[in-house]
Short mmCIF file of C-alpha atoms in Angstrom, two decimals:
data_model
loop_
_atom_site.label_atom_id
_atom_site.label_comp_id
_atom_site.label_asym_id
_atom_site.label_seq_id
_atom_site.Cartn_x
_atom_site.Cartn_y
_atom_site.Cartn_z
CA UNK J 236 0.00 0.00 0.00
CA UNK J 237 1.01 3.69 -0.90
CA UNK J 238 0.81 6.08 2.11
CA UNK J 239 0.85 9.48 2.22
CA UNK J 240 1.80 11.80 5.39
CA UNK J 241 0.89 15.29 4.62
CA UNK J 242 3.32 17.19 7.40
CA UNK J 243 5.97 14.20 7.62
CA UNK J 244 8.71 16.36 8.95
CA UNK J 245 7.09 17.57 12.14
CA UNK J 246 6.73 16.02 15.73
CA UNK J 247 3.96 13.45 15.23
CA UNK J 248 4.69 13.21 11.34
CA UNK J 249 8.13 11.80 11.92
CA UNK J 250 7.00 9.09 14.06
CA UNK J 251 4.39 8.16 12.31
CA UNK J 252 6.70 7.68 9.13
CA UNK J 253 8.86 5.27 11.08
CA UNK J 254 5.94 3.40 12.58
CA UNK J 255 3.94 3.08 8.71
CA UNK J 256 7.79 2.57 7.07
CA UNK J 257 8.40 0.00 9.78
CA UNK J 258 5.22 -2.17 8.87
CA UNK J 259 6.53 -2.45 5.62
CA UNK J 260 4.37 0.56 3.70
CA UNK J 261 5.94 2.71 1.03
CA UNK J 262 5.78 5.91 2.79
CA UNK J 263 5.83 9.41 0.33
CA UNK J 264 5.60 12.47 2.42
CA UNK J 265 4.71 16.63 1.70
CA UNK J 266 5.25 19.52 4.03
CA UNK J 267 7.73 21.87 5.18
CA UNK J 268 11.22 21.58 6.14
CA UNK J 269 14.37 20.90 4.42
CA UNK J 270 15.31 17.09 3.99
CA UNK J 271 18.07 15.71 2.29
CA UNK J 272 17.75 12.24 0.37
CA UNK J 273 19.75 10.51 2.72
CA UNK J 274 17.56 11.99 5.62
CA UNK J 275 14.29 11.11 4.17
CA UNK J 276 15.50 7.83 3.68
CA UNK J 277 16.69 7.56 6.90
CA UNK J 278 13.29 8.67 8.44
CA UNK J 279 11.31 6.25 6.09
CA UNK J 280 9.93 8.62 3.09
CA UNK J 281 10.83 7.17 -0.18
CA UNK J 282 10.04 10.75 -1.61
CA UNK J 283 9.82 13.81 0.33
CA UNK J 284 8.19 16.65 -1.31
CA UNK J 285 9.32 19.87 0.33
CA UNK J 286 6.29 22.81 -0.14
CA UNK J 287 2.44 23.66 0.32
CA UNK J 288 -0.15 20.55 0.28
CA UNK J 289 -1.37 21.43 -3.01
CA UNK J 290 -2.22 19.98 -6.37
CA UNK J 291 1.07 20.68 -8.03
CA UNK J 292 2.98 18.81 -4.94
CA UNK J 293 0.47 16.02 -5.03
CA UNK J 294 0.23 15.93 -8.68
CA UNK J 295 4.23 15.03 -8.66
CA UNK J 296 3.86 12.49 -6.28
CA UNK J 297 1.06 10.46 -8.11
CA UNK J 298 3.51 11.10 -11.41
CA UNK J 299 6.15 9.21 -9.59
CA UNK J 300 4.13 6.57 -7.16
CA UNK J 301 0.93 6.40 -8.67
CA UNK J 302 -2.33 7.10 -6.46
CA UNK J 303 -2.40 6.61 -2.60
CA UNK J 304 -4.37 4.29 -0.64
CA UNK J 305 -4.31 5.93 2.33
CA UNK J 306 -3.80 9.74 3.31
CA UNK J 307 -2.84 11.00 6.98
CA UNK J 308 -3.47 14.28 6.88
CA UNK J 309 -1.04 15.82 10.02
CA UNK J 310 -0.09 19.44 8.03
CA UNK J 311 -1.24 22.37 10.08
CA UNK J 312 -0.92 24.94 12.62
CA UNK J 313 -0.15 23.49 15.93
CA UNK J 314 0.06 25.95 18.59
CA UNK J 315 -2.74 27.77 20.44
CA UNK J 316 -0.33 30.32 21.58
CA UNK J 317 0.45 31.00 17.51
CA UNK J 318 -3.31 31.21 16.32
CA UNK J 319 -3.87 34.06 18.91
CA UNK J 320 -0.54 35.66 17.43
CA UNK J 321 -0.95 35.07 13.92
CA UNK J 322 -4.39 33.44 13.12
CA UNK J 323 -4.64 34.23 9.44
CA UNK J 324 -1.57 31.78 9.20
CA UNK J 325 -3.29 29.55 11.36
CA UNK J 326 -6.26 29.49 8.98
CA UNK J 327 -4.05 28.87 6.15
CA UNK J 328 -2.06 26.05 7.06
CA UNK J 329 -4.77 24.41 8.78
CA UNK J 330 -8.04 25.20 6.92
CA UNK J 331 -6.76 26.15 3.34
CA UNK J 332 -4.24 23.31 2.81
CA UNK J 333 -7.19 20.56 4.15
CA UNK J 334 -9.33 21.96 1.21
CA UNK J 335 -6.53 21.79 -1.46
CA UNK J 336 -6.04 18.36 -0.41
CA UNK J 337 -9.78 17.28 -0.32
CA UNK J 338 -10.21 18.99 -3.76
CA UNK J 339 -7.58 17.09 -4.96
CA UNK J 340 -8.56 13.59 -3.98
CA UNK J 341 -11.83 14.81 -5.05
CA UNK J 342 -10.67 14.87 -9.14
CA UNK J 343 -7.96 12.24 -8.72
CA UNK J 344 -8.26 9.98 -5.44
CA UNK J 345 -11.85 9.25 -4.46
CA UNK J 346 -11.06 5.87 -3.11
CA UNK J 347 -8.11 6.54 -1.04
CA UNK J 348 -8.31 6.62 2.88
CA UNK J 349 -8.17 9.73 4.67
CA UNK J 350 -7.25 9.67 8.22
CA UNK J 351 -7.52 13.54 9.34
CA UNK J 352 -5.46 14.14 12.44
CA UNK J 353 -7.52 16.99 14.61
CA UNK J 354 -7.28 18.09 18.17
CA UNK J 355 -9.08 18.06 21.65
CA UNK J 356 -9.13 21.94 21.21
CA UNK J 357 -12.43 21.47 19.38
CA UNK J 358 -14.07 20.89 22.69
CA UNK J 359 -13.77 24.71 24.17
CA UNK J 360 -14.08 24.96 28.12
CA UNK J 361 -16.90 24.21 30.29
CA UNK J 362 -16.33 19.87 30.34
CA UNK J 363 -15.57 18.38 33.25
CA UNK J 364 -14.57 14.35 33.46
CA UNK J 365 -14.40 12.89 30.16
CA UNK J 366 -15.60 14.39 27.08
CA UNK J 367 -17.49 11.86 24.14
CA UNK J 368 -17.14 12.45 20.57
CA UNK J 369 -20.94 13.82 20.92
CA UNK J 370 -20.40 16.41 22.96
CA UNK J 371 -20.97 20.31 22.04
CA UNK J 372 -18.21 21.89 19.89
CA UNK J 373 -17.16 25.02 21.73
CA UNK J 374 -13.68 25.57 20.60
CA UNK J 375 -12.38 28.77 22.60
CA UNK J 376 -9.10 29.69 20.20
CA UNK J 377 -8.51 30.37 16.35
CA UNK J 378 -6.93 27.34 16.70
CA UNK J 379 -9.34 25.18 18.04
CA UNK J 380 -12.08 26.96 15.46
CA UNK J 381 -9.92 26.21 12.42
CA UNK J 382 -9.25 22.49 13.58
CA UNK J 383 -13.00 22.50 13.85
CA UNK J 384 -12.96 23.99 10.00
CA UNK J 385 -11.16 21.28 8.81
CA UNK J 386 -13.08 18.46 10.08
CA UNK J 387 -16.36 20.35 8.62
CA UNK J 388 -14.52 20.44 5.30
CA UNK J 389 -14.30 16.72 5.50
CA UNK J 390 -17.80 15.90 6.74
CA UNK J 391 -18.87 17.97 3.76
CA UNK J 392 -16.38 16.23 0.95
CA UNK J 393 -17.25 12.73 2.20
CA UNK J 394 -21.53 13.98 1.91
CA UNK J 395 -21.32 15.66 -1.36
CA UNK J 396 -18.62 13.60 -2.98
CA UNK J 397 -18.39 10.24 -1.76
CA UNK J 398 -14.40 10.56 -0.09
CA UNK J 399 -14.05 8.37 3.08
CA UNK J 400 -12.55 9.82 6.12
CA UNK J 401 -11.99 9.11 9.67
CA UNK J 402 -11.21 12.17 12.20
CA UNK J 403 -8.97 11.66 15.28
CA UNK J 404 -8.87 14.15 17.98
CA UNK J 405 -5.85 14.08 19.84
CA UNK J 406 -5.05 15.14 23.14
CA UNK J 407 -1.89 16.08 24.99
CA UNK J 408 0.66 14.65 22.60
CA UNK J 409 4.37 14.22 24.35
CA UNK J 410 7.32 12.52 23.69
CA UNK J 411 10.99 12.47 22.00
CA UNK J 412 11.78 15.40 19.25
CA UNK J 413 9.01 17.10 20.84
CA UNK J 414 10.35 20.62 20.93
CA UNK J 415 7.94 22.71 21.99
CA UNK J 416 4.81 23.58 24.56
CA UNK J 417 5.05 22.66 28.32
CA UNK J 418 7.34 19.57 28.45
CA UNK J 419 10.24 21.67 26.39
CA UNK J 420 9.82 24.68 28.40
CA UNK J 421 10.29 23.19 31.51
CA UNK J 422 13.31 20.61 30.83
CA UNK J 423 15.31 23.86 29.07
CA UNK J 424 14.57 25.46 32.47
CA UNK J 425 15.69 23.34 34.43
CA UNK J 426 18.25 22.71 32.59
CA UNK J 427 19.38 26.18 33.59
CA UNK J 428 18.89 25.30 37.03
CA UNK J 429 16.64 27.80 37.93
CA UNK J 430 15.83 27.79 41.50
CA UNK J 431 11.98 28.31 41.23
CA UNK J 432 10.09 27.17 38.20
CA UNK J 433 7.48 29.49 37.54
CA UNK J 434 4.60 28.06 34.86
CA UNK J 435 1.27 30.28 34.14
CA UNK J 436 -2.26 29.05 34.91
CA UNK J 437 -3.15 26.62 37.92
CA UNK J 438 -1.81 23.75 38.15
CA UNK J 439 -5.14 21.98 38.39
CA UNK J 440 -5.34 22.10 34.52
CA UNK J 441 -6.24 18.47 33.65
CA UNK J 442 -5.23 17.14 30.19
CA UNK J 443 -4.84 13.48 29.02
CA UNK J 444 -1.95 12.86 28.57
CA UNK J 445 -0.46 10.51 25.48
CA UNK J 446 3.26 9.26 24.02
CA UNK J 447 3.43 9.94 20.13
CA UNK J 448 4.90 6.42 20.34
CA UNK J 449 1.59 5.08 21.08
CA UNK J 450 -0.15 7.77 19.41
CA UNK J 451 1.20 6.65 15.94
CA UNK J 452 0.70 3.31 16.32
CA UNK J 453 -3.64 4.35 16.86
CA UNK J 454 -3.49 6.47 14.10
CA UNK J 455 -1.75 3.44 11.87
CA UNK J 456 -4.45 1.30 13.71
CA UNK J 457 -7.63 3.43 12.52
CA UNK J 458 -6.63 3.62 8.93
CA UNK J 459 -6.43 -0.33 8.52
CA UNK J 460 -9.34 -0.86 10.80
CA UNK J 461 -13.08 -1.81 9.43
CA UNK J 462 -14.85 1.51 8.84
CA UNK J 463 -18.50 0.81 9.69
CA UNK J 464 -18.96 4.24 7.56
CA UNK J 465 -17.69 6.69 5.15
CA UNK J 466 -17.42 9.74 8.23
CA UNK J 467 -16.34 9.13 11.78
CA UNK J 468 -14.60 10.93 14.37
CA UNK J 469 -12.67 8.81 17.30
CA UNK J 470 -11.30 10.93 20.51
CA UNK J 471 -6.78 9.54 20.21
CA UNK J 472 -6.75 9.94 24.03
CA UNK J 473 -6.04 7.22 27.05
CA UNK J 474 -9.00 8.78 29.09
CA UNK J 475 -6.79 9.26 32.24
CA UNK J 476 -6.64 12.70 33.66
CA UNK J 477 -3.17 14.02 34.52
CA UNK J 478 -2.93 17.58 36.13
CA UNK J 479 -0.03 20.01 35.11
CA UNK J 480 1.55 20.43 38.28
CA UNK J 481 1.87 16.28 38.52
CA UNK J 482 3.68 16.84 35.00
CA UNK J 483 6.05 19.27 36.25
CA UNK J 484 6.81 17.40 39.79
CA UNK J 485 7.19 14.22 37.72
CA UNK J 486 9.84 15.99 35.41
CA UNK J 487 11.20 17.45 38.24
CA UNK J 488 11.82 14.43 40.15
CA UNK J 489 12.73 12.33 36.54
CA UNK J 490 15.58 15.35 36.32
CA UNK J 491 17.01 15.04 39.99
CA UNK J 492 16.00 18.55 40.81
CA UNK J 493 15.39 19.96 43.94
CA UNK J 494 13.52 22.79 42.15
CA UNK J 495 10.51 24.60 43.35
CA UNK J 496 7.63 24.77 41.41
CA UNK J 497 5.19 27.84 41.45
CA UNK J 498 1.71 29.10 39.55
CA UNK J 499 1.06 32.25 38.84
CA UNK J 500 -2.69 31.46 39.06
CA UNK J 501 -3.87 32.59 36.19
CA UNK J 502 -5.63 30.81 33.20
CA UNK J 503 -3.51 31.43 29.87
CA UNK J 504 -5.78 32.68 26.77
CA UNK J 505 -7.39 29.99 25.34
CA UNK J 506 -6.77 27.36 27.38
CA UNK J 507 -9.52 24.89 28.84
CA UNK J 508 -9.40 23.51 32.47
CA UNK J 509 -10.28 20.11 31.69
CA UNK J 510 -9.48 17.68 28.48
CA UNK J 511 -10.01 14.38 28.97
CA UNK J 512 -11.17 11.87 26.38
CA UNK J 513 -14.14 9.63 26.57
CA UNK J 514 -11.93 6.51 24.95
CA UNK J 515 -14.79 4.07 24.34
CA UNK J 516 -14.14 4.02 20.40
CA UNK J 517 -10.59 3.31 21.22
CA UNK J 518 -11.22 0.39 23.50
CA UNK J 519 -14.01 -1.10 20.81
CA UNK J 520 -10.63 -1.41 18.64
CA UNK J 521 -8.94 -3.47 21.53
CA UNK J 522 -6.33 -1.13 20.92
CA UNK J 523 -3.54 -1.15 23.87
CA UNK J 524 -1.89 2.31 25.58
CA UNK J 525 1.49 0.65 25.90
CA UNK J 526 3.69 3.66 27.35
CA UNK J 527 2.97 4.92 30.92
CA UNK J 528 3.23 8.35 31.68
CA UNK J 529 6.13 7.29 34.14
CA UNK J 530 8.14 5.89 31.74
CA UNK J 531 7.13 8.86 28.83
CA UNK J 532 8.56 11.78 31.09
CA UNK J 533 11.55 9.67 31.76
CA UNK J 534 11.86 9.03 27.96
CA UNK J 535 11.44 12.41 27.40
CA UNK J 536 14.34 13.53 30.07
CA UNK J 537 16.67 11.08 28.85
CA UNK J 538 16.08 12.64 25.08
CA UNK J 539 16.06 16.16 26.49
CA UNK J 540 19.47 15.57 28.03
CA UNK J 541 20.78 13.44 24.86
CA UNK J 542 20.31 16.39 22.40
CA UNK J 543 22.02 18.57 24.86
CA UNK J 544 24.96 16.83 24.96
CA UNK J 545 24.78 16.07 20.76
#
C-alpha cells in the first residue's frame, strides 16, 4: 500500500513515518522543512516533497508513485499560543491546505483513505470528566475553530462527494523530538537550574496525557481498521486525567531537581481547564496504551538531556 503523510517532517509526522515505514508501507511524504535524500530515507519517506499541500505537490507524487491508498493528513498549525498571534496563518495552514487536499482527492483519489489528524481543542471549556465524541463543539481559540474547520470540510467532501474519512482528535501529545509547549519549556529550564520554576495558569489544569509512540501506532491502527462508515470521528486519548503540576513534579523528580515549582494562578488565553477523552471508540478497537506516563517523562528527560549533549 502507498501512504501518504501530509506534514511528515514535524513532531507526530516523523514518528508516524517510522511506525507506517516500519510495517513495511511505502511511505511518500509533503510539508515543510528541508530534507536531504539521505535523511528522508533515513526517516522512512521514499520521496519527500518539500512545499504547500497542493495539487502541483500532489500531482508530482502520483507522477512518480501512482495514487495513494491511504492519506494521513497531520499538516497544520499546531500551537494555540500562535493562532492568537498570527491566526490568518493559522487558517491557512490548517483550513486552506485541508481543502486543497480534499479537492484534490476529489478529481484524482476518491477511493483513497483519509485519516484527518484533529485536536481536543475542538471541545472549548466548560467539560468536566471525560468528554465523548458527541459532545458540544465550543472551541475557545482560532486554533481550536480552524481544527473545527477542517473536520467540517471533510464531513462535507465525504456527503457531497463520496471521499471516506476518519477524524482523530488528539489530546496532549508528548514525547521524543518534541520541541515545543510545556514539556520543552520546563526541561530547558531546568536545565538552567533555575531555583523556582514558575509556569502560568493553575496547576489543576487536567489534560490526558499521550506518548506519540503510542499515538502513531492508533493512528496506523484506525486507517487499517473496518470503517462501519464513510465519516467518523474517534477521541486519540487514554481517558486518564493528569494535572499540570503532577507533569512538572514528575519531570522534576525524573531530572534530579530539587527545584521549586510555582503558579502564577492565572488561566492562559485559550486554554480549557479540563481535556479528557471519553476513549470508548478506542477500546471497541482493543487497541492497547502501551507507554505509561512514568516511563514517557523519563523518555522524554533522557532525550532532552541526549540532544544537549549532541
Amino acid at each position: 500500500m502507498s501512504m501518504w503523510v501530509t506534514g511528515a517532517n514535524g513532531f507526530i509526522g516523523r514518528h508516524l513515518v517510522r511506525e507506517l515505514a516500519g510495517s513495511g508501507h511505502a511511505v511518500h511524504g509533503v510539508g515543510h522543512g528541508a530534507l536531504d535524500p539521505a535523511d528522508a530515507r533515513a526517516l522512512g519517506l521514499q520521496t519527500w516533497i518539500n512545499g504547500e499541500v497542493d495539487a502541483a505537490n500532489l500531482n508530482a507524487l502520483a507522477a512518480a508513485h501512482g495514487l495513494p491508498s491511504h492519506v494521513f493528513h497531520l499538516a497544520g498549525g499546531s500551537s494555540v499560543g500562535l493562532s492568537m498571534e498570527r491566526p490568518f496563518e493559522d487558517f491557512s495552514r490548517t483550513v486552506a491546505s485541508t481543502a486543497r487536499l480534499l479537492e484534490w482527492l476529489r478529481s484524482f483519489a476518491p477511493t483513497a483513505r483519509l485519516v484527518a489528524v484533529s485536536s481536543a481543542a475542538v471541545y472549548g471549556a466548560d467539560h468536566t470528566g471525560p468528554i465523548p465524541e458527541s459532545a458540544a463543539l465550543v472551541p475557545m481559540s482560532p486554533y481550536g475553530h480552524h481544527k473545527r474547520m477542517m473536520e467540517q470540510l471533510c464531513q462535507s467532501y465525504v456527503q457531497s462527494f463520496g471521499l471516506r474519512c476518519m477524524v482523530v482528535r488528539l489530546f496532549s501529545v508528548y514525547g521524543p523530538n518534541l520541541r515545543k509547549q510545556l514539556l520543552w519549556d520546563i526541561c530547558s529550564r531546568l536545565r538552567s537550574e533555575q531555583r523556582a520554576l514558575n509556569l502560568g495558569g493553575t496547576g489543576a489544569e487536567i489534560r490526558d496525557w499521550t506518548d506519540v509512540r503510542d499515538v502513531v501506532r492508533l493512528l496506523a491502527r484506525v486507517a487499517e481498521a473496518p470503517w462501519q462508515n464513510d465519516f467518523g470521528v474517534i477521541n486519540g486519548g487514554s481517558g486518564r486525567g493528569v494535572s499540570v503540576a503532577e507533569i512538572a513534579n514528575g519531570l522534576i523528580g525524573h531530572w534530579g531537581s530539587s527545584t521549586a515549582l510555582q503558579f502564577s494562578g492565572v488561566a492562559r488565553p485559550g486554554d480549557p481547564t479540563s481535556l479528557l477523552a471519553d476513549n470508548g471508540r478506542v477500546r471497541d478497537m482493543n487497541f492497547d496504551w502501551r507507554i505509561p506516563l512514568e516511563r514517557g517523562l523519563a523518555d522524554y528527560v533522557e532525550w532532552f538531556r541526549g540532544q544537549a549533549r549532541a
